[in-house]
Coordinates of N, CA and C in Angstrom, one line a residue:
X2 N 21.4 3.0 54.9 CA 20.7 2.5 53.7 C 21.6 1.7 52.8
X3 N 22.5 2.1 52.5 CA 24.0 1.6 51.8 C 23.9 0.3 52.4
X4 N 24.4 -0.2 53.5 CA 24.6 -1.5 54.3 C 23.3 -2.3 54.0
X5 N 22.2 -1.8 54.2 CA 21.0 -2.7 53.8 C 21.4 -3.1 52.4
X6 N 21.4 -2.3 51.3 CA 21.3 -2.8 49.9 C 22.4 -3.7 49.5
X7 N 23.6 -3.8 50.4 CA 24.5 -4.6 50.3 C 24.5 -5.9 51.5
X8 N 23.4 -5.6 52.3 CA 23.4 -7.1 52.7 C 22.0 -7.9 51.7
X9 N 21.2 -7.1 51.4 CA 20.3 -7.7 50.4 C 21.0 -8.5 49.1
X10 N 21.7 -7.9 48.6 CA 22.6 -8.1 47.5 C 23.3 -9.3 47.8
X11 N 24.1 -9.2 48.8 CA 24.6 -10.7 49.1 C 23.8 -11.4 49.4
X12 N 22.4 -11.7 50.0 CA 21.5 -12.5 50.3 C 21.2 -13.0 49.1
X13 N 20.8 -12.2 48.2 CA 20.0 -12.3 46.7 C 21.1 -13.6 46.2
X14 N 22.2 -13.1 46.0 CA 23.6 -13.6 45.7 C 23.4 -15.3 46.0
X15 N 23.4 -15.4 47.2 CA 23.5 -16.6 48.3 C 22.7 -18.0 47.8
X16 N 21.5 -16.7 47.7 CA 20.0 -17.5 47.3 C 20.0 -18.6 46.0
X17 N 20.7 -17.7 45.0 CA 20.6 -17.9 43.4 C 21.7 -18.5 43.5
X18 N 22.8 -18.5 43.9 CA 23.8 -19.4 43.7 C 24.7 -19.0 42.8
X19 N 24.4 -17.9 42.0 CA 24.9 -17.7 40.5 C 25.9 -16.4 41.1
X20 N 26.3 -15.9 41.6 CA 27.3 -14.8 41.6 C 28.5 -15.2 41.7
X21 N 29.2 -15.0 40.4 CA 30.6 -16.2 40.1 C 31.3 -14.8 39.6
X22 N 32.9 -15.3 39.8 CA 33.8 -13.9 39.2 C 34.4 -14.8 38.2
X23 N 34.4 -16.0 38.1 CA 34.8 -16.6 36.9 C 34.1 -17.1 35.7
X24 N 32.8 -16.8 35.5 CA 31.8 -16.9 34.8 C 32.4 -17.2 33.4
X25 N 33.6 -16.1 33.1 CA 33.4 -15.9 31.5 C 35.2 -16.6 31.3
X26 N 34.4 -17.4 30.2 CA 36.7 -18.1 30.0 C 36.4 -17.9 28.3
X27 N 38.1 -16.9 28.4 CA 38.2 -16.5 26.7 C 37.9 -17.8 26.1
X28 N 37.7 -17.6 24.9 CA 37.9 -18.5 23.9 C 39.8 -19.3 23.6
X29 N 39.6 -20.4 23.7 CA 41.1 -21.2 23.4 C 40.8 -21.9 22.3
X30 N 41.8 -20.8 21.1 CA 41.9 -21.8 19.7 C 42.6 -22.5 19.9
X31 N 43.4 -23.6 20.6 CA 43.8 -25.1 20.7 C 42.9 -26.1 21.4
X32 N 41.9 -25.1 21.8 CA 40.7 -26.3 22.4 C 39.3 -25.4 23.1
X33 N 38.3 -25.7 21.4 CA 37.6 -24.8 21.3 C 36.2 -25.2 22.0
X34 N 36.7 -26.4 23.3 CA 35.8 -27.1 24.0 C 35.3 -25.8 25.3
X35 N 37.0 -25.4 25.5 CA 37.3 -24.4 26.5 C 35.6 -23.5 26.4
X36 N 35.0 -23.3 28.0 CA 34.4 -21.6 27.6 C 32.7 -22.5 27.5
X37 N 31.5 -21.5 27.8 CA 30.5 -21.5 28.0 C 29.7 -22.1 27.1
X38 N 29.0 -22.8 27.3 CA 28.0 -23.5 26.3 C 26.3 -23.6 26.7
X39 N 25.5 -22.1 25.8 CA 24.0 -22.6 26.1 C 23.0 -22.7 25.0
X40 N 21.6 -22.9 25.4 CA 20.5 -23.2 24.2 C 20.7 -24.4 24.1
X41 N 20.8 -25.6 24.9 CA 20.5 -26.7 24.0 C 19.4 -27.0 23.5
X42 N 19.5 -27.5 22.2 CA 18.3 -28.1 21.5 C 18.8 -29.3 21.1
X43 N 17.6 -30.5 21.9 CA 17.7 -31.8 21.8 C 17.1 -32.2 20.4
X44 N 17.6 -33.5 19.4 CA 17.2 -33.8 18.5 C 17.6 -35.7 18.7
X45 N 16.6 -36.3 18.9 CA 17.1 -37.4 19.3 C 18.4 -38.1 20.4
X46 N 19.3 -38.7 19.8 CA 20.4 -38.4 20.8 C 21.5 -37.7 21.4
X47 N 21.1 -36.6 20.6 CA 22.3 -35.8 19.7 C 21.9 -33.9 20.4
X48 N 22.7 -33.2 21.1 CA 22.4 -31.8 22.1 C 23.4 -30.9 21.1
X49 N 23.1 -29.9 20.7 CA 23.8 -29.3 20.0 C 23.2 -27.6 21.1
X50 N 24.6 -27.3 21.2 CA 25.1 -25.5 22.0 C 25.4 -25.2 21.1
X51 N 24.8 -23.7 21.7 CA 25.7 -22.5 21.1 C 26.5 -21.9 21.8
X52 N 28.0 -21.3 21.3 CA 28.9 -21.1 22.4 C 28.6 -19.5 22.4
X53 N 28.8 -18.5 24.0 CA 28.8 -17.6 24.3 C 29.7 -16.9 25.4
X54 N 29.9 -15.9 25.9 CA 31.3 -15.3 26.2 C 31.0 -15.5 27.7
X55 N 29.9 -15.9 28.5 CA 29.9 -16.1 30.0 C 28.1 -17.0 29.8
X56 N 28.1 -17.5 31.2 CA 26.8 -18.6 31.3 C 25.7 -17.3 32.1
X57 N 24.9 -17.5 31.4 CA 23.7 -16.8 31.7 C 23.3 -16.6 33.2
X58 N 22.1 -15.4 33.9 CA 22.1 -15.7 35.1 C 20.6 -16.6 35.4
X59 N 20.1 -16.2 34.2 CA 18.8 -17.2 34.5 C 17.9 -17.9 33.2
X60 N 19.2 -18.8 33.1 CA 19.3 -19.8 31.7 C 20.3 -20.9 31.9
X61 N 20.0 -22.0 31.3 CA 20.7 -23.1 31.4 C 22.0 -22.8 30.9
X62 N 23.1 -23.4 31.2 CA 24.1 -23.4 30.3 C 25.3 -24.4 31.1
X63 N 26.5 -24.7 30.4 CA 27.5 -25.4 31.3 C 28.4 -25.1 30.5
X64 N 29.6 -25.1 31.5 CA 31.1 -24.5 31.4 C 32.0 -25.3 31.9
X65 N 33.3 -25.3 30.3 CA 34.1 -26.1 30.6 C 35.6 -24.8 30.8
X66 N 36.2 -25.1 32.0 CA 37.4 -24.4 32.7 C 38.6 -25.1 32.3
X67 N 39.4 -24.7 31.8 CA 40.8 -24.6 31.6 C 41.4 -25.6 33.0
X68 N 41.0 -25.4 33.7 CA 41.7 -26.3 35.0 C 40.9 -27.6 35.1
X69 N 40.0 -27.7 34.3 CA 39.5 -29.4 34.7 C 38.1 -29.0 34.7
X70 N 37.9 -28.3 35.5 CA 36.5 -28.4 36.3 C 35.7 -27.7 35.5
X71 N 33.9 -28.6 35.7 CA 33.1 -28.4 34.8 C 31.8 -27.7 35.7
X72 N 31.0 -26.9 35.4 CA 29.8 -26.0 36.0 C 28.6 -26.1 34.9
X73 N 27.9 -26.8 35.5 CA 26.3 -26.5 34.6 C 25.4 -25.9 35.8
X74 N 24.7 -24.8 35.0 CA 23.9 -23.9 35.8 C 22.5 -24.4 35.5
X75 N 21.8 -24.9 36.4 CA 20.2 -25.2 35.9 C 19.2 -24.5 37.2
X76 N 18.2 -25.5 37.5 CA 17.0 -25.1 38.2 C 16.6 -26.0 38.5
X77 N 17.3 -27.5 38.6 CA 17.1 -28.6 39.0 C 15.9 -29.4 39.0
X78 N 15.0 -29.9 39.7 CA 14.0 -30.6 39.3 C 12.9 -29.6 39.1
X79 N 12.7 -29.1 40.5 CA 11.9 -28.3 40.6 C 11.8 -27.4 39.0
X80 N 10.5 -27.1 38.6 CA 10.5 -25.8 37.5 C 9.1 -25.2 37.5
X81 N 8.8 -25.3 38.7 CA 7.7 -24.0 38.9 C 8.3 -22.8 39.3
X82 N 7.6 -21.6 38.3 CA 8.3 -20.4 38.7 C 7.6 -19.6 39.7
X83 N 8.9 -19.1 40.6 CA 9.9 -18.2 39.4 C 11.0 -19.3 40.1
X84 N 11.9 -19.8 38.6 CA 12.9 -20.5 38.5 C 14.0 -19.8 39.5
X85 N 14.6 -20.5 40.4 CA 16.3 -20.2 41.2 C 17.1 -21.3 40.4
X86 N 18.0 -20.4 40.0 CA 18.6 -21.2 39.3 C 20.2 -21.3 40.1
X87 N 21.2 -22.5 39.8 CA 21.9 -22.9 40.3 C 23.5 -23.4 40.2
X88 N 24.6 -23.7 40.1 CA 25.8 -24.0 39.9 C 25.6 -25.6 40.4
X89 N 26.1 -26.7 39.6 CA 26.3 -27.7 40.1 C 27.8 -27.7 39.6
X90 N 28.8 -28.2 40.3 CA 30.5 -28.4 39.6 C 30.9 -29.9 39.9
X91 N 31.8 -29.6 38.7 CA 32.2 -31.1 38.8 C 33.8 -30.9 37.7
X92 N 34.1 -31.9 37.4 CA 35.2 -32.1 37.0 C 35.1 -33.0 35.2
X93 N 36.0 -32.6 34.2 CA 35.4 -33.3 33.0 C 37.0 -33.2 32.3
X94 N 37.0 -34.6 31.4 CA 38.3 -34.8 30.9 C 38.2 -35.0 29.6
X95 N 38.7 -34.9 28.5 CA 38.7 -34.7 27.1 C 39.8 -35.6 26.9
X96 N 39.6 -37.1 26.2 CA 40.3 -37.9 25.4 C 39.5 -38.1 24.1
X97 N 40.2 -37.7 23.0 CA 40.4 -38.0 21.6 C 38.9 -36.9 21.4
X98 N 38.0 -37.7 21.0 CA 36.6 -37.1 21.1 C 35.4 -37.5 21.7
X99 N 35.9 -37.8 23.1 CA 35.1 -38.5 24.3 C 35.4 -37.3 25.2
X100 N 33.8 -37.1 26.2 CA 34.1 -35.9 27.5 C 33.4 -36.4 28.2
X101 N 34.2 -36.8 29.4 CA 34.1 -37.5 30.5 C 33.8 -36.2 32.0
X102 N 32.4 -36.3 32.2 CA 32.0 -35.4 33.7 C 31.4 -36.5 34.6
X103 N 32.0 -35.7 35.3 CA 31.9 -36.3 36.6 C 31.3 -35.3 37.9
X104 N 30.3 -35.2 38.2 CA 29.9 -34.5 39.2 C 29.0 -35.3 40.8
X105 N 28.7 -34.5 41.8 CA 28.5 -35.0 43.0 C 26.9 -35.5 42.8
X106 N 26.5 -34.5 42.3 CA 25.0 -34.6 41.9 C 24.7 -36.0 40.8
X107 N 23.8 -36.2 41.2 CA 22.9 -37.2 40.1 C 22.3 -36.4 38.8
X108 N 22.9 -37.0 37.5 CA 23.7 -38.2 37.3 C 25.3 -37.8 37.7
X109 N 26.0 -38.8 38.5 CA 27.3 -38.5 38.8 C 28.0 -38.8 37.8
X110 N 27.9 -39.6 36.7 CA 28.9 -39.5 35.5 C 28.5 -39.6 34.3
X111 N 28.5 -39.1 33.8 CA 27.8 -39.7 31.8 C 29.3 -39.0 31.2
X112 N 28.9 -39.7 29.9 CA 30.1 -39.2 29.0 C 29.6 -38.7 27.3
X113 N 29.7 -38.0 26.7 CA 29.1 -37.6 25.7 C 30.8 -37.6 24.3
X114 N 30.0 -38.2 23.3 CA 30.8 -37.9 22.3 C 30.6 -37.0 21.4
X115 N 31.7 -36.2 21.0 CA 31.5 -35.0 20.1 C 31.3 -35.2 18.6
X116 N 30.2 -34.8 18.2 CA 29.5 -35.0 16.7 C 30.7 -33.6 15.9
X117 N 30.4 -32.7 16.5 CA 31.3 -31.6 15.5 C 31.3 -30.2 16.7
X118 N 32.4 -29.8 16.5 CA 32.7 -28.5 17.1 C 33.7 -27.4 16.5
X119 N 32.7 -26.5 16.6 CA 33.6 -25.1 16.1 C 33.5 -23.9 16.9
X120 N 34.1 -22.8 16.7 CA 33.9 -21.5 17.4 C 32.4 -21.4 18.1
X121 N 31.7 -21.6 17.4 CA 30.5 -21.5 18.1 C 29.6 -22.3 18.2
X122 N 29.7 -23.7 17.9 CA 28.9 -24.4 18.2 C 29.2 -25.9 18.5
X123 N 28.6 -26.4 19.3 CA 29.2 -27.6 20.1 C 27.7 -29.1 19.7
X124 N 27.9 -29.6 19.3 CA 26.8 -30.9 19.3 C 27.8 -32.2 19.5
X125 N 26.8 -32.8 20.7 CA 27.4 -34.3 21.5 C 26.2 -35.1 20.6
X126 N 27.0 -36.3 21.5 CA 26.0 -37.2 21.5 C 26.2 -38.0 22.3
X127 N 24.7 -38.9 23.7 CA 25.3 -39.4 24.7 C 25.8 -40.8 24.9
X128 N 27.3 -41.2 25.0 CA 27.8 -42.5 25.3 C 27.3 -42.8 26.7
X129 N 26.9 -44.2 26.5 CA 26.9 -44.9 27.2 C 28.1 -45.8 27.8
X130 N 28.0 -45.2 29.5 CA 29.0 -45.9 30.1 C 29.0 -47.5 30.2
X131 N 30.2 -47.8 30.7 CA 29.9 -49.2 30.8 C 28.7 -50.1 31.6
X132 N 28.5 -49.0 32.6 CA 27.7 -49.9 33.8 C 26.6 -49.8 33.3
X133 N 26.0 -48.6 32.3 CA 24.6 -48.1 32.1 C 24.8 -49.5 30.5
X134 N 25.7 -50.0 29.8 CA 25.8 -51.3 29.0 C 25.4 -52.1 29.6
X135 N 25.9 -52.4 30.6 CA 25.8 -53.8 32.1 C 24.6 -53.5 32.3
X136 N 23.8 -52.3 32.8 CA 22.1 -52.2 33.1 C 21.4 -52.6 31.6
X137 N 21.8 -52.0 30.7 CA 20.9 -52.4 29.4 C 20.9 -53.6 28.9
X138 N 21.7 -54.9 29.2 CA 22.0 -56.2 29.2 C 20.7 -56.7 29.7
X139 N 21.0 -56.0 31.6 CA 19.7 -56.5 32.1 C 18.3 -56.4 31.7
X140 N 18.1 -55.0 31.4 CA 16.7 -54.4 31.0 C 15.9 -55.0 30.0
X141 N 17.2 -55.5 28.9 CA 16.7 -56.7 27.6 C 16.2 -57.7 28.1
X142 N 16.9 -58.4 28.9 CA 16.4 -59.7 29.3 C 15.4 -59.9 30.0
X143 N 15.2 -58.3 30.9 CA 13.8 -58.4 31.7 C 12.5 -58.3 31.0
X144 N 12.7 -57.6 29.9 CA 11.6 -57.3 28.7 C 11.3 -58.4 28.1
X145 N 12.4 -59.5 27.8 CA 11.9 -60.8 27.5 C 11.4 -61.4 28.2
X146 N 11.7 -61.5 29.4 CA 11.1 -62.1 30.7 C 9.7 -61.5 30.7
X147 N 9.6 -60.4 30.7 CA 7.7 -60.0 30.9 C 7.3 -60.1 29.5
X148 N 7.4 -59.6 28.6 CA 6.7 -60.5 27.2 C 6.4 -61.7 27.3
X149 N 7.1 -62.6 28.2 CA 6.6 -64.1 27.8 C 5.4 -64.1 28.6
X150 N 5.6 -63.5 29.6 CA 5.0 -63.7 31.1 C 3.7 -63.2 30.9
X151 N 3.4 -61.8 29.7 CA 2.3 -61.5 29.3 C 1.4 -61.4 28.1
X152 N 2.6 -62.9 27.6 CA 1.9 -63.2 26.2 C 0.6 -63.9 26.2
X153 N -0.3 -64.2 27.9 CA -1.0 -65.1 27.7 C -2.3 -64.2 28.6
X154 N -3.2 -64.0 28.0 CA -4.5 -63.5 29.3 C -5.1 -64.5 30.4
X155 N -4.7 -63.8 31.2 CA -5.1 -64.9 32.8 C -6.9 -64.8 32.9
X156 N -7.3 -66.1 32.3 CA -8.6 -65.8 33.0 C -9.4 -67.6 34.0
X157 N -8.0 -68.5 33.7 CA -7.6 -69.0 34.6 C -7.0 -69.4 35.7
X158 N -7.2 -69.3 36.9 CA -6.1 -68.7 38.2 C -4.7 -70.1 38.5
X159 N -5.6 -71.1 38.2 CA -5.2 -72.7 38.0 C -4.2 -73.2 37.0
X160 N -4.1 -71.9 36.0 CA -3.4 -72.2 34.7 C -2.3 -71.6 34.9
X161 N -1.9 -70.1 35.9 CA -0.9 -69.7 36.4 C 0.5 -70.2 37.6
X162 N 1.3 -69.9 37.9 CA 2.1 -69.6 38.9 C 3.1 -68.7 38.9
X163 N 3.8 -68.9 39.9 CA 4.6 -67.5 40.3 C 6.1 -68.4 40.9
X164 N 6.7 -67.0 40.2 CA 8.6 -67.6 40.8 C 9.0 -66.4 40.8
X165 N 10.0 -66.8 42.4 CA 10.9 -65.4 42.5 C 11.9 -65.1 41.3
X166 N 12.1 -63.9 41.6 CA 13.5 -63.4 39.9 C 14.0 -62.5 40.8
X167 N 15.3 -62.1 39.8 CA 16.5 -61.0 40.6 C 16.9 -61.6 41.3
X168 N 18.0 -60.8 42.1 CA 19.1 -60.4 42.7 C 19.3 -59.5 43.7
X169 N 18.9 -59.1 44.9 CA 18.8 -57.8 45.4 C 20.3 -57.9 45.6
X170 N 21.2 -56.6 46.1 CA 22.3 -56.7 46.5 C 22.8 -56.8 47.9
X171 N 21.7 -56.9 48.7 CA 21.8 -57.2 49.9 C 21.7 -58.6 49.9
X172 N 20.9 -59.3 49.1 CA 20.7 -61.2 49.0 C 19.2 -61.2 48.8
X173 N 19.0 -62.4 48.4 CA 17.5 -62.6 48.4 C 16.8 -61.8 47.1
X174 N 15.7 -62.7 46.6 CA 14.8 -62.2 45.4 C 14.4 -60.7 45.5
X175 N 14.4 -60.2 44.0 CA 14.2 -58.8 43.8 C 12.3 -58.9 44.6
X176 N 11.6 -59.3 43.6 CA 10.2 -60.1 43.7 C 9.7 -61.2 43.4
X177 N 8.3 -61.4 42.9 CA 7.8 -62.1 42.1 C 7.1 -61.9 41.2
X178 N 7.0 -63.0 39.7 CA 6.8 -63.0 38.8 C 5.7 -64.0 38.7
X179 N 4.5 -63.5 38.1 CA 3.8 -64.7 37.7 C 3.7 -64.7 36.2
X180 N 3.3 -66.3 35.9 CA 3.8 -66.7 34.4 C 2.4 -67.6 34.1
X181 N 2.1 -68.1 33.1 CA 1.2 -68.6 32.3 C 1.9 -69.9 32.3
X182 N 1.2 -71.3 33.0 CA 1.8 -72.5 32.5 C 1.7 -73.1 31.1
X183 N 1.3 -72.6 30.2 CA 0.9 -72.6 28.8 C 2.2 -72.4 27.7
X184 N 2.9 -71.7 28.8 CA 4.3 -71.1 27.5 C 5.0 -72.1 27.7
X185 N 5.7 -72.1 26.8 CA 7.1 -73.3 27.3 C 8.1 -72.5 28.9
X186 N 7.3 -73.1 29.5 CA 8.1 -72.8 31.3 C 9.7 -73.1 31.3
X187 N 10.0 -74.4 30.5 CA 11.5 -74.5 30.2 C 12.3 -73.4 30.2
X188 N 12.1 -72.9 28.9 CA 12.5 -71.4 28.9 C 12.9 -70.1 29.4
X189 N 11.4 -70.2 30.0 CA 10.9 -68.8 30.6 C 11.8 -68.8 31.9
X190 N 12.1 -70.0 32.3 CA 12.3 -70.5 34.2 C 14.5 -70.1 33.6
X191 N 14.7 -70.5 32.5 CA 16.0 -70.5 31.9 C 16.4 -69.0 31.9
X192 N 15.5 -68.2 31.2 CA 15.3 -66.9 31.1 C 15.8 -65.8 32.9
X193 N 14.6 -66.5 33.7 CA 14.7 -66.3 35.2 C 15.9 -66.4 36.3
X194 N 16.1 -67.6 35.5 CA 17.7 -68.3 36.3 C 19.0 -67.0 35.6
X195 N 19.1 -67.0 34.5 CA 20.0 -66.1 34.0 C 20.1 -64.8 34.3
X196 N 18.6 -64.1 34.8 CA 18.9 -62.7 34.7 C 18.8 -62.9 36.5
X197 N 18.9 -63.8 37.3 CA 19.0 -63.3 38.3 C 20.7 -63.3 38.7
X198 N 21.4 -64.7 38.2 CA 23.0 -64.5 37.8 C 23.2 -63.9 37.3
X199 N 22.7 -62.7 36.4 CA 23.4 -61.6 35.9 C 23.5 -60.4 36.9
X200 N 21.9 -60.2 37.5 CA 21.8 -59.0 38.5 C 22.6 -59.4 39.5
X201 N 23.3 -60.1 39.9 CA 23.9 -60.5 40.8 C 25.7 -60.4 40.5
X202 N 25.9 -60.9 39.3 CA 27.5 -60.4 38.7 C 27.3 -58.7 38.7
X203 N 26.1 -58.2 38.5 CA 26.1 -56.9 38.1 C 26.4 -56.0 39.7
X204 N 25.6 -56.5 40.5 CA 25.8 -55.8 41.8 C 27.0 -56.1 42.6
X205 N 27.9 -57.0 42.4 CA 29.2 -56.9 43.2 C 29.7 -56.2 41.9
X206 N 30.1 -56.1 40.8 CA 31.1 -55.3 39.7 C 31.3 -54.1 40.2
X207 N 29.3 -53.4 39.9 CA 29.4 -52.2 40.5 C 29.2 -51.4 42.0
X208 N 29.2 -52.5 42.9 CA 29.0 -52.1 43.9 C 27.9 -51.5 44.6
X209 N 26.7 -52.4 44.0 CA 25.5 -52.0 44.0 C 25.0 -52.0 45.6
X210 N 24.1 -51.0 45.9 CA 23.8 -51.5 47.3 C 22.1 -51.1 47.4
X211 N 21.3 -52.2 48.4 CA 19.7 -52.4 48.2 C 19.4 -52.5 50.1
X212 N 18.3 -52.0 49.9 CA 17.7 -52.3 51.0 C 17.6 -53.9 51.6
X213 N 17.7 -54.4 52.6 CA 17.7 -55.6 53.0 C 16.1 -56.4 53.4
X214 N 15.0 -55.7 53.4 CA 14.0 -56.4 53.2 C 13.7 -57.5 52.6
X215 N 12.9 -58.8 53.1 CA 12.8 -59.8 52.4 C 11.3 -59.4 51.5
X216 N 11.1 -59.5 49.8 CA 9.9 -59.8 49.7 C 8.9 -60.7 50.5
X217 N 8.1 -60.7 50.6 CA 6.9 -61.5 51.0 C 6.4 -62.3 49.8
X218 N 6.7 -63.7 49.9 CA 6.2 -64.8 49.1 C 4.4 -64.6 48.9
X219 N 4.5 -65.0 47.3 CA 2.6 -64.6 47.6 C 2.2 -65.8 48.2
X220 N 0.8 -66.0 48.5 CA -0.5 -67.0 48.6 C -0.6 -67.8 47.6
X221 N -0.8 -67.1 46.7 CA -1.4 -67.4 45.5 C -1.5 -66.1 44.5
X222 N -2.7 -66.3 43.6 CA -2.7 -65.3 42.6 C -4.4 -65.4 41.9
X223 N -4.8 -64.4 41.5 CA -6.1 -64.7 40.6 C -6.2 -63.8 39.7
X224 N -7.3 -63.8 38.7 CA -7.2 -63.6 37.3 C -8.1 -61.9 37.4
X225 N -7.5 -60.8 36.9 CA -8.3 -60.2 37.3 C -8.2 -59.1 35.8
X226 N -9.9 -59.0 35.1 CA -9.0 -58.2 33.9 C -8.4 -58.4 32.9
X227 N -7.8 -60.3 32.7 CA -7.1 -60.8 32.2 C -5.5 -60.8 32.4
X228 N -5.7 -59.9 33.7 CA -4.0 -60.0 33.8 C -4.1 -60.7 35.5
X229 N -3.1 -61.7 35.9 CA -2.9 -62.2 37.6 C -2.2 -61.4 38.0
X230 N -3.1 -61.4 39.0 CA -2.7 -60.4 40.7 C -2.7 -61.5 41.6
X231 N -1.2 -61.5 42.1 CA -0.8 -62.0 43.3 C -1.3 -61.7 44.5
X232 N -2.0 -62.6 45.0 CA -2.3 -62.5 46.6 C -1.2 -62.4 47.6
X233 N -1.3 -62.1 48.3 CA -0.4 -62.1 50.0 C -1.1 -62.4 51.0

């Protein structure tokens, strides 16, 4: 009977992920980063913990270790219960008041700056890395790109066209775009040219990598709703 309850126990163990002998790191007054952090409550950009003596067994929380390495315990996408909750580790570096993690899992790196911290309480706020700057460059200019594109209601098919945009990182157009000949096309076409030289500086920097399929060029396109839909 003994042996059963102790192979259960390890199974249980196995399952949950959470049976850790290093759970709990004293408090370090030279760096009060050290040691368990749960309860976030989000307020805009800004996560404020409360710090506690070990990470819960079935509650969020993340831990920063004295040797480098960082543990956030969640339940991952999934959250239909009953929650299994989990260890993800990774590694995190403290310069000035920047904390740099890095884990295997997605997201593999963000960086958060520290708003204020004391004995017991920790609130970040999230910096943006450089590459997620380099994607928000792009994202602007794609938003100007479809604002123009749907500043106009298609309810003539004749008054439209369509041009490829992007960059894949394998080569070749992301898709296509259809546009309203009405707008100043100069622009819009200026607009197009730029952000696909940018998706393109952006995918060799970071080493971006894309499926190799070619879009399919449309037919045509027709007015449907007031918005065009591209034929094939």
């Amino acid at each position: 009977m003994k042996k059963t309850l102790f192979a259960v126990s390890v199974i249980f163990c196995f399952v949950n992920m959470t049976c850790s002998d290093d759970d709990s790191v004293p408090v370090d007054s030279d760096n009060l980063l050290i040691g368990s952090w749960i309860s976030p409550v989000y307020d805009g950009d800004t996560i404020t913990f409360e710090k506690t003596t070990e990470l819960p067994k079935d509650a969020y929380g993340i831990l920063f270790k004295t040797d480098g390495t960082f543990v956030e315990r969640s339940f991952g996408w999934c959250a239909t219960p009953p929650l299994v909750f989990f260890d993800s580790k990774g590694d995190w570096q403290l310069n000035n008041s920047i904390v740099s993690i890095t884990q295997k899992q997605y997201p593999n790196n963000y960086t958060w700056r520290i708003v204020s911290l004391t004995a017991s309480e920790l609130v970040v706020k999230k910096e943006l890395t450089d590459q997620e700057k380099d994607h928000r460059v792009l994202m602007d200019l794609f938003d100007e790109i479809t604002k123009m594109a749907e500043s106009v209601s298609c309810t003539k098919a004749s008054d439209w066209a369509f041009t490829p945009y992007g960059s894949k990182a394998c080569g070749g157009p992301r898709g296509y775009l259809a546009y309203s000949t009405s707008i100043d096309t100069n622009v819009f076409l200026e607009k197009i040219e730029t952000y696909k030289n940018l998706e393109h500086a952006y995918n060799a920097k970071w080493d971006v990598v894309s499926t190799c399929e070619v879009p399919l060029e449309p037919k045509g396109l027709e007015c449907q709703n007031g918005y065009p839909v591209l034929k094939y």
